[in-house]
Tab-separated table of C-alpha atoms and ligand atoms in Angstrom:
chain	number	residue	atom	x	y	z
A	255	MET	CA	0.000	0.000	0.000
A	256	ASP	CA	1.135	3.565	-0.690
A	257	LEU	CA	2.703	4.929	2.529
A	258	LEU	CA	0.562	8.066	2.633
A	259	GLN	CA	-2.546	5.974	2.218
A	260	LYS	CA	-1.364	3.690	5.010
A	261	LEU	CA	-0.711	6.704	7.262
A	262	ASP	CA	-4.191	8.018	6.542
A	263	GLU	CA	-5.973	4.724	7.049
A	264	THR	CA	-4.103	3.403	10.075
A	265	ASN	CA	-2.827	6.613	11.684
A	266	SER	CA	0.510	4.921	12.091
A	267	LEU	CA	3.767	4.130	10.328
A	268	THR	CA	7.030	2.517	11.367
A	269	LYS	CA	10.147	4.599	11.949
A	270	GLU	CA	11.669	3.270	8.758
A	271	GLU	CA	8.549	4.216	6.771
A	272	ILE	CA	8.465	7.735	8.200
A	273	VAL	CA	12.138	8.264	7.373
A	274	ARG	CA	11.584	6.987	3.850
A	275	LEU	CA	8.673	9.400	3.351
A	276	LEU	CA	10.545	12.352	4.846
A	277	LYS	CA	13.553	11.731	2.619
A	278	ASN	CA	11.444	11.485	-0.532
A	279	MET	CA	8.942	14.300	-0.094
A	280	THR	CA	8.079	15.445	-3.606
A	281	ALA	CA	5.762	18.403	-4.242
A	282	GLU	CA	3.079	15.973	-5.317
A	283	LYS	CA	3.356	13.901	-2.123
A	284	LYS	CA	3.265	17.046	-0.025
A	285	GLU	CA	0.068	18.156	-1.654
A	286	LYS	CA	-1.529	14.796	-0.921
A	287	LEU	CA	-0.184	14.780	2.651
A	288	PHE	CA	-1.579	18.263	3.392
A	289	ASP	CA	-4.894	17.345	1.826
A	290	LEU	CA	-5.218	14.210	3.982
A	291	ALA	CA	-4.214	16.154	7.104
A	292	LEU	CA	-6.792	18.869	6.442
A	293	LYS	CA	-9.502	16.262	5.857
A	294	THR	CA	-8.606	14.548	9.138
A	295	ARG	CA	-8.689	17.848	11.009
A	296	THR	CA	-12.110	18.551	9.518
A	297	ARG	CA	-13.386	15.125	10.517
A	298	TYR	CA	-12.596	15.775	14.180
A	299	TYR	CA	-13.051	19.533	14.548
A	300	GLY	CA	-14.967	20.719	11.466
A	301	ASN	CA	-13.720	23.917	9.881
A	302	ARG	CA	-13.280	25.667	13.237
A	303	VAL	CA	-9.996	27.199	14.325
A	304	PHE	CA	-9.613	27.920	18.028
A	305	MET	CA	-8.151	31.159	19.343
A	306	ARG	CA	-6.046	31.334	22.505
A	307	GLY	CA	-4.959	34.574	24.136
A	308	LEU	CA	-1.216	34.344	24.839
A	309	ILE	CA	0.203	36.271	27.785
A	310	GLU	CA	4.002	36.222	28.070
A	311	ILE	CA	4.193	36.813	31.799
A	312	SER	CA	7.986	36.882	32.294
A	313	ASN	CA	11.194	36.475	30.311
A	314	TYR	CA	13.349	35.633	33.319
A	315	CYS	CA	14.748	32.128	32.944
A	316	ARG	CA	16.968	29.914	35.059
A	317	ARG	CA	17.743	27.648	32.081
A	318	ASN	CA	20.281	27.960	29.291
A	319	CYS	CA	18.750	26.156	26.315
A	320	LEU	CA	21.292	26.742	23.547
A	321	TYR	CA	18.697	27.957	21.038
A	322	CYS	CA	16.640	30.332	23.170
A	323	GLY	CA	16.959	34.124	23.176
A	324	ILE	CA	15.752	34.455	26.779
A	325	ARG	CA	18.254	31.909	28.175
A	326	GLY	CA	19.531	32.965	31.588
A	327	MET	CA	23.057	33.597	30.323
A	328	ASN	CA	21.957	36.162	27.732
A	329	ALA	CA	23.129	39.223	29.642
A	330	ASN	CA	21.772	41.503	26.912
A	331	ALA	CA	18.172	40.374	27.353
A	332	GLU	CA	16.131	43.101	29.039
A	333	ARG	CA	14.197	41.218	31.667
A	334	TYR	CA	10.596	41.907	32.708
A	335	ARG	CA	7.988	40.220	34.823
A	336	LEU	CA	4.250	40.983	34.947
A	337	SER	CA	2.552	41.408	38.313
A	338	GLU	CA	-0.669	39.595	39.178
A	339	SER	CA	-2.728	42.712	38.516
A	340	GLU	CA	-1.036	43.242	35.121
A	341	ILE	CA	-1.779	39.630	34.166
A	342	LEU	CA	-5.405	39.944	35.274
A	343	GLU	CA	-5.706	43.113	33.203
A	344	CYS	CA	-4.457	41.220	30.123
A	345	CYS	CA	-7.036	38.498	30.823
A	346	GLN	CA	-9.782	41.103	31.158
A	347	ASP	CA	-8.790	42.722	27.838
A	348	GLY	CA	-8.707	39.280	26.234
A	349	TYR	CA	-12.031	38.310	27.762
A	350	ASN	CA	-13.605	41.502	26.383
A	351	LEU	CA	-12.264	40.570	22.935
A	352	GLY	CA	-13.975	37.185	23.271
A	353	TYR	CA	-11.081	34.895	24.272
A	354	ARG	CA	-12.013	31.924	26.447
A	355	THR	CA	-8.547	30.422	26.807
A	356	PHE	CA	-5.616	32.247	28.369
A	357	VAL	CA	-2.145	30.811	27.864
A	358	LEU	CA	0.313	32.018	30.493
A	359	GLN	CA	3.850	31.523	29.223
A	360	SER	CA	7.248	32.406	30.688
A	361	GLY	CA	10.844	31.391	31.043
A	362	GLU	CA	11.501	29.251	34.100
A	363	ASP	CA	11.041	32.129	36.506
A	364	MET	CA	11.117	30.870	40.078
A	365	TRP	CA	10.005	34.268	41.398
A	366	TYR	CA	6.538	32.897	40.730
A	367	THR	CA	6.408	30.463	43.615
A	368	LYS	CA	3.821	27.710	43.922
A	369	GLU	CA	1.788	29.979	46.209
A	370	ILE	CA	1.910	32.967	43.846
A	371	LEU	CA	0.934	30.809	40.863
A	372	VAL	CA	-1.890	29.092	42.744
A	373	GLY	CA	-3.197	32.515	43.813
A	374	LEU	CA	-3.019	33.746	40.228
A	375	VAL	CA	-4.788	30.742	38.693
A	376	THR	CA	-7.458	30.807	41.418
A	377	ARG	CA	-8.133	34.491	40.754
A	378	ILE	CA	-8.329	34.039	36.973
A	379	LYS	CA	-10.803	31.180	37.385
A	380	GLN	CA	-12.893	33.219	39.849
A	381	LEU	CA	-13.041	36.200	37.505
A	382	PHE	CA	-13.469	34.225	34.269
A	383	PRO	CA	-15.069	30.896	35.223
A	384	ASP	CA	-15.953	30.049	31.642
A	385	ALA	CA	-12.371	30.436	30.426
A	386	ALA	CA	-9.680	27.761	30.298
A	387	VAL	CA	-6.220	28.408	31.718
A	388	THR	CA	-3.194	26.928	29.985
A	389	LEU	CA	0.194	27.101	31.672
A	390	SER	CA	3.530	27.068	29.849
A	391	ILE	CA	6.006	27.852	32.583
A	392	GLY	CA	8.507	25.011	32.278
A	393	GLU	CA	9.716	22.482	34.795
A	394	ARG	CA	8.518	22.544	38.391
A	395	ASP	CA	8.136	19.996	41.154
A	396	ILE	CA	5.164	17.650	40.951
A	397	ALA	CA	3.523	19.218	44.034
A	398	THR	CA	3.328	22.515	42.128
A	399	TYR	CA	1.736	20.918	39.058
A	400	ASP	CA	-0.729	19.185	41.371
A	401	ALA	CA	-1.624	22.349	43.261
A	402	LEU	CA	-2.076	24.329	40.032
A	403	TYR	CA	-4.417	21.703	38.620
A	404	LYS	CA	-6.447	21.739	41.827
A	405	ALA	CA	-6.552	25.548	41.598
A	406	GLY	CA	-8.255	25.171	38.210
A	407	ALA	CA	-5.508	25.147	35.556
A	408	ASP	CA	-6.832	23.098	32.669
A	409	ARG	CA	-3.924	22.567	30.322
A	410	PHE	CA	-0.144	22.479	30.388
A	411	LEU	CA	2.235	23.014	27.481
A	412	LEU	CA	5.708	21.558	27.795
A	413	ARG	CA	7.305	20.803	24.464
A	414	HIS	CA	9.581	17.808	24.609
A	415	GLU	CA	11.736	19.869	22.160
A	416	THR	CA	13.331	16.743	20.646
A	417	ALA	CA	12.711	13.070	21.357
A	418	SER	CA	16.349	12.263	20.686
A	419	ARG	CA	18.134	11.884	24.021
A	420	GLU	CA	21.444	12.728	22.386
A	421	LEU	CA	20.196	15.970	20.794
A	422	TYR	CA	18.224	16.901	23.906
A	423	GLU	CA	21.286	16.636	26.111
A	424	LYS	CA	23.419	18.680	23.697
A	425	LEU	CA	20.870	21.491	23.529
A	426	HIS	CA	19.872	21.666	27.207
A	427	PRO	CA	22.891	21.949	29.496
A	428	GLY	CA	22.071	20.945	33.053
A	429	MET	CA	18.666	19.523	32.102
A	430	SER	CA	17.563	15.904	31.994
A	431	TYR	CA	15.801	14.145	29.135
A	432	ASP	CA	14.258	11.696	31.600
A	433	ASP	CA	12.947	14.545	33.770
A	434	ARG	CA	11.298	16.214	30.777
A	435	MET	CA	9.629	13.033	29.571
A	436	GLY	CA	8.726	12.020	33.137
A	437	ILE	CA	7.049	15.385	33.764
A	438	LEU	CA	4.986	15.089	30.592
A	439	ARG	CA	3.653	11.709	31.727
A	440	LYS	CA	2.971	13.017	35.228
A	441	LEU	CA	1.034	16.014	33.869
A	442	LYS	CA	-1.224	13.619	32.001
A	443	GLN	CA	-1.753	11.493	35.109
A	444	ILE	CA	-2.704	14.592	37.097
A	445	GLY	CA	-5.452	15.281	34.577
A	446	TYR	CA	-4.199	18.200	32.496
A	447	GLN	CA	-4.750	18.413	28.767
A	448	VAL	CA	-1.085	18.189	27.893
A	449	GLY	CA	0.876	19.759	25.063
A	450	ALA	CA	4.124	18.294	23.769
A	451	GLY	CA	6.020	19.320	20.658
A	452	PHE	CA	9.331	20.003	19.020
A	453	MET	CA	11.405	22.265	16.833
A	454	VAL	CA	12.248	21.495	13.222
A	455	GLY	CA	15.689	22.258	11.764
A	456	LEU	CA	17.722	22.009	14.967
A	457	PRO	CA	21.464	21.652	14.367
A	458	GLY	CA	22.318	17.994	13.917
A	459	GLN	CA	18.663	16.975	13.516
A	460	LYS	CA	18.121	14.301	10.859
A	461	GLU	CA	15.039	12.595	9.432
A	462	GLU	CA	15.616	9.760	11.917
A	463	HIS	CA	15.340	12.225	14.817
A	464	LEU	CA	12.131	13.709	13.402
A	465	ALA	CA	10.718	10.205	13.023
A	466	GLU	CA	11.451	9.662	16.730
A	467	ASP	CA	9.564	12.882	17.519
A	468	LEU	CA	6.565	11.687	15.550
A	469	LEU	CA	6.613	8.236	17.103
A	470	PHE	CA	6.851	9.742	20.570
A	471	LEU	CA	3.748	11.833	19.811
A	472	LYS	CA	1.944	8.783	18.492
A	473	GLU	CA	2.717	6.807	21.636
A	474	PHE	CA	2.139	9.670	24.126
A	475	GLN	CA	-1.070	10.981	22.454
A	476	PRO	CA	-0.817	14.555	23.758
A	477	GLU	CA	-3.953	16.683	23.649
A	478	MET	CA	-1.944	19.520	22.038
A	479	ILE	CA	1.077	19.508	19.739
A	480	GLY	CA	3.282	22.557	19.169
A	481	ILE	CA	5.677	22.371	16.227
A	482	GLY	CA	7.754	25.284	14.999
A	483	PRO	CA	10.880	25.893	12.981
A	484	PHE	CA	14.053	26.540	14.963
A	485	ILE	CA	15.017	30.174	14.295
A	486	PRO	CA	18.540	31.232	15.330
A	487	HIS	CA	18.940	34.119	17.791
A	488	SER	CA	22.026	36.334	17.657
A	489	GLU	CA	22.616	36.229	21.428
A	490	THR	CA	22.817	32.436	21.649
A	491	PRO	CA	25.520	29.842	20.979
A	492	LEU	CA	23.514	28.694	17.921
A	493	LYS	CA	23.536	32.112	16.249
A	494	GLU	CA	25.480	30.887	13.189
A	495	GLU	CA	23.245	27.876	12.571
A	496	LYS	CA	20.884	27.618	9.623
A	497	GLY	CA	17.507	27.126	11.236
A	498	GLY	CA	14.402	25.279	10.073
A	499	THR	CA	12.194	26.013	7.068
A	500	VAL	CA	8.475	26.583	6.677
A	501	GLU	CA	8.295	23.757	4.129
A	502	ASP	CA	9.791	21.148	6.447
A	503	THR	CA	7.749	22.323	9.425
A	504	LEU	CA	4.483	22.048	7.477
A	505	VAL	CA	5.282	18.444	6.615
A	506	LEU	CA	5.793	17.648	10.298
A	507	VAL	CA	2.540	19.422	11.223
A	508	ALA	CA	0.651	17.318	8.694
A	509	PHE	CA	2.282	14.074	9.884
A	510	SER	CA	1.336	14.933	13.460
A	511	ARG	CA	-2.278	15.516	12.507
A	512	LEU	CA	-2.434	12.094	10.867
A	513	LEU	CA	-0.642	10.283	13.699
A	514	VAL	CA	-2.605	12.023	16.481
A	515	PRO	CA	-5.876	12.946	14.753
A	516	GLU	CA	-7.572	14.379	17.857
A	517	ALA	CA	-4.778	16.791	18.748
A	518	LEU	CA	-5.144	20.540	18.931
A	519	ILE	CA	-2.287	21.842	16.803
A	520	PRO	CA	-1.340	25.523	16.703
A	521	ALA	CA	-0.207	27.358	13.608
A	522	THR	CA	2.806	28.736	15.463
A	523	THR	CA	4.105	32.308	15.582
A	524	ALA	CA	7.530	30.987	14.527
A	525	LEU	CA	5.967	29.880	11.219
A	526	GLY	CA	4.401	33.328	10.815
A	527	THR	CA	7.824	34.825	11.475
A	528	LEU	CA	9.524	32.921	8.643
A	529	SER	CA	6.777	33.549	6.103
A	530	PRO	CA	3.925	36.080	5.949
A	531	THR	CA	1.578	33.187	5.155
A	532	GLY	CA	3.257	30.578	7.369
A	533	ARG	CA	0.311	30.292	9.754
A	534	GLU	CA	-2.264	30.085	6.971
A	535	GLN	CA	-0.233	27.328	5.325
A	536	ALA	CA	-0.134	25.444	8.634
A	537	LEU	CA	-3.938	25.687	8.911
A	538	MET	CA	-4.162	24.156	5.438
A	539	ALA	CA	-1.803	21.359	6.566
A	540	GLY	CA	-3.846	20.244	9.576
A	541	ALA	CA	-3.300	22.877	12.296
A	542	ASN	CA	-6.414	24.204	14.055
A	543	VAL	CA	-5.326	26.675	16.741
A	544	VAL	CA	-3.873	30.183	16.690
A	545	MET	CA	-2.463	32.058	19.644
A	546	PRO	CA	-2.654	35.826	19.207
A	547	ASN	CA	-0.712	37.880	21.738
A	548	LEU	CA	-2.348	39.661	24.674
A	549	THR	CA	0.951	40.738	26.281
A	550	PRO	CA	1.177	44.536	26.668
A	551	THR	CA	3.119	45.872	23.649
A	552	LEU	CA	5.644	47.491	26.009
A	553	PHE	CA	6.971	44.024	26.902
A	554	ARG	CA	6.424	42.085	23.678
A	555	GLU	CA	9.794	42.806	22.091
A	556	LYS	CA	11.562	41.641	25.214
A	557	TYR	CA	10.094	38.147	24.907
A	558	ASP	CA	12.355	37.476	21.959
A	559	LEU	CA	12.931	33.743	21.800
A	560	TYR	CA	14.194	34.119	18.196
A	561	GLU	CA	14.989	36.912	15.724
A	562	ASN	CA	12.309	39.061	14.079
A	563	LYS	CA	9.358	37.673	16.022
A	564	ILE	CA	6.175	39.053	14.462
A	565	CYS	CA	3.368	41.222	15.893
A	566	THR	CA	5.481	42.750	18.676
A	567	GLY	CA	3.977	46.211	18.086
A	568	ASP	CA	0.345	45.248	17.544
A	569	GLU	CA	-2.413	45.875	20.067
A	570	PRO	CA	-4.520	42.843	21.111
A	571	ALA	CA	-7.585	44.122	19.249
A	572	HIS	CA	-5.533	44.444	16.061
A	573	CYS	CA	-4.068	40.923	16.455
A	574	ARG	CA	-7.541	39.547	17.037
A	575	SER	CA	-8.960	40.940	13.778
A	576	CYS	CA	-5.788	40.293	11.753
A	577	ILE	CA	-5.791	36.631	12.756
A	578	GLU	CA	-9.507	36.282	12.101
A	579	ARG	CA	-8.979	37.540	8.532
A	580	ARG	CA	-6.144	35.051	8.058
A	581	ILE	CA	-8.280	32.164	9.343
A	582	ASN	CA	-11.170	33.115	7.090
A	583	SER	CA	-8.820	33.302	4.102
A	584	THR	CA	-8.154	29.565	4.523
A	585	GLY	CA	-11.864	28.692	4.405
A	586	SER	CA	-12.106	28.165	8.172
A	587	ILE	CA	-14.053	30.031	10.807
A	588	VAL	CA	-12.978	31.339	14.205
A	589	ASP	CA	-14.144	29.529	17.332
A	590	LEU	CA	-13.650	31.644	20.426
A	591	GLY	CA	-14.898	28.966	22.838
A	592	ARG	CA	-12.635	27.105	25.256
A	593	GLY	CA	-11.732	24.713	22.474
A	594	ASP	CA	-11.021	21.624	24.541
A	595	ASN	CA	-9.573	18.494	22.997
A	596	VAL	CA	-12.433	16.243	21.811
A	597	ARG	CA	-11.308	13.625	24.341
A	598	PHE	CA	-12.192	16.143	27.068
A	599	ILE	CA	-15.819	16.592	26.116
A	600	PRO	CA	-17.993	17.242	29.191
A	601	GLU	CA	-19.493	13.775	29.649
A	602	LYS	CA	-16.017	12.311	29.805
A	603	ILE	CA	-14.575	14.621	32.444
A	604	SER	CA	-15.227	15.192	36.114
A	605	PRO	CA	-18.096	17.553	36.988
A	606	ASP	CA	-15.828	20.209	38.557
A	607	LYS	CA	-14.028	20.620	35.206
A	608	MET	CA	-17.176	20.916	33.114
A	609	ILE	CA	-17.998	24.591	33.532
A	610	GLY	CA	-17.983	26.365	30.200
A	611	CYS	CA	-16.957	23.427	28.025
A	612	ASN	CA	-18.365	23.550	24.554
B	992	SAM	N1	9.994	27.804	29.600
B	992	SAM	C1	8.842	27.119	29.153
B	992	SAM	C2	9.156	25.711	28.704
B	992	SAM	O1	10.296	25.295	28.794
B	992	SAM	O2	8.256	24.999	28.290
B	992	SAM	C3	8.052	27.852	28.083
B	992	SAM	C4	8.713	28.974	27.381
B	992	SAM	S1	9.803	28.458	26.084
B	992	SAM	C5	10.632	29.946	25.767
B	992	SAM	C6	8.660	28.233	24.753
B	992	SAM	C7	9.149	27.492	23.525
B	992	SAM	O3	9.874	28.382	22.684
B	992	SAM	C8	10.093	26.369	23.739
B	992	SAM	O4	9.389	25.218	24.075
B	992	SAM	C9	10.848	26.265	22.412
B	992	SAM	O5	10.403	25.177	21.631
B	992	SAM	C10	10.540	27.603	21.725
B	992	SAM	N2	11.773	28.307	21.318
B	992	SAM	C11	12.713	28.819	22.115
B	992	SAM	N3	13.729	29.320	21.383
B	992	SAM	C12	13.412	29.132	20.075
B	992	SAM	C13	14.059	29.414	18.829
B	992	SAM	N4	15.251	29.983	18.801
B	992	SAM	N5	13.421	29.079	17.694
B	992	SAM	C14	12.204	28.499	17.731
B	992	SAM	N6	11.548	28.196	18.866
B	992	SAM	C15	12.145	28.501	20.039
């Protein structure tokens, strides 16, 4: 059987088959792959694209990931941290614009203790009970993840970055591959909708490594999958590296849709940074989420993970309408609801998590 047909019909392939497909991706195969991915997305989620309001709450970071512009050792990064009231104000602005998911993202900033974070999540859920809270704040102890879930956090994004132990260890000095993978599994056990994901075009990354990423996703079945091109940053040890391409990233997005059909997959900002139509192309290749920025413009430029990040000067209301136009241009419509993973539909989850699900 043709490998693409097999992928579509069985939602699985062997490592060897994935590598073979990745190494022989003709324009014609790509077109078929994207078409199958879009059809699968439509089967599970219709033509709706979910909007999340992203709030970049701090760019302080204790880590030193070799690729990341906000790594702790970048002495030229201008650091900022939003207070609880500033974060709540962003949520209020987002809520008024219709958002019903807030994604709080930061470097690994330990200033936000367990208590501060629990207080923050509790307050957001009190003020906006029909909104979902997604956290993307990196590695913490399990007691903190537990407490945040009990406080009402619904989802947690923690990209695995690369499923290759060897690459992971090269890129993340002082961090542990087993810790990262162990935390992802623990987050699932706790009850979060969990997001994993990886970068495409990392130095030393080969088709075999990407196949391992895809097979990890297939086995782990995350509720969300974030995939973006690696984009070099001038203040990092990887500044001279080439970086990933839109074309390659789209292929990996489409594969992910077919291997994990129920996943919520964002059309990432990194794709929009490399190409003006990068996010639209991702939506046509199986992605179904966008994450416009609600961070106050004053701080946006400082959250520079990679060079030339887009939309740093745009007000939330502008981002909201700009993204809506882009979504509509792909034949999809905006869904401003919570946008839970279909596996988390109300009858399947505990009553205290059901408020506001749609
Ligand atoms: N600290 C949290 C964590 O570890 O999950 C969340 C923030 S982290 C800055 C968000 C994501 O940005 C990372 O998971 C990584 O994949 C991505 N990222 C960082 N530097 C990047 C770069 N140079 N190019 C593309 N993506 C990058």
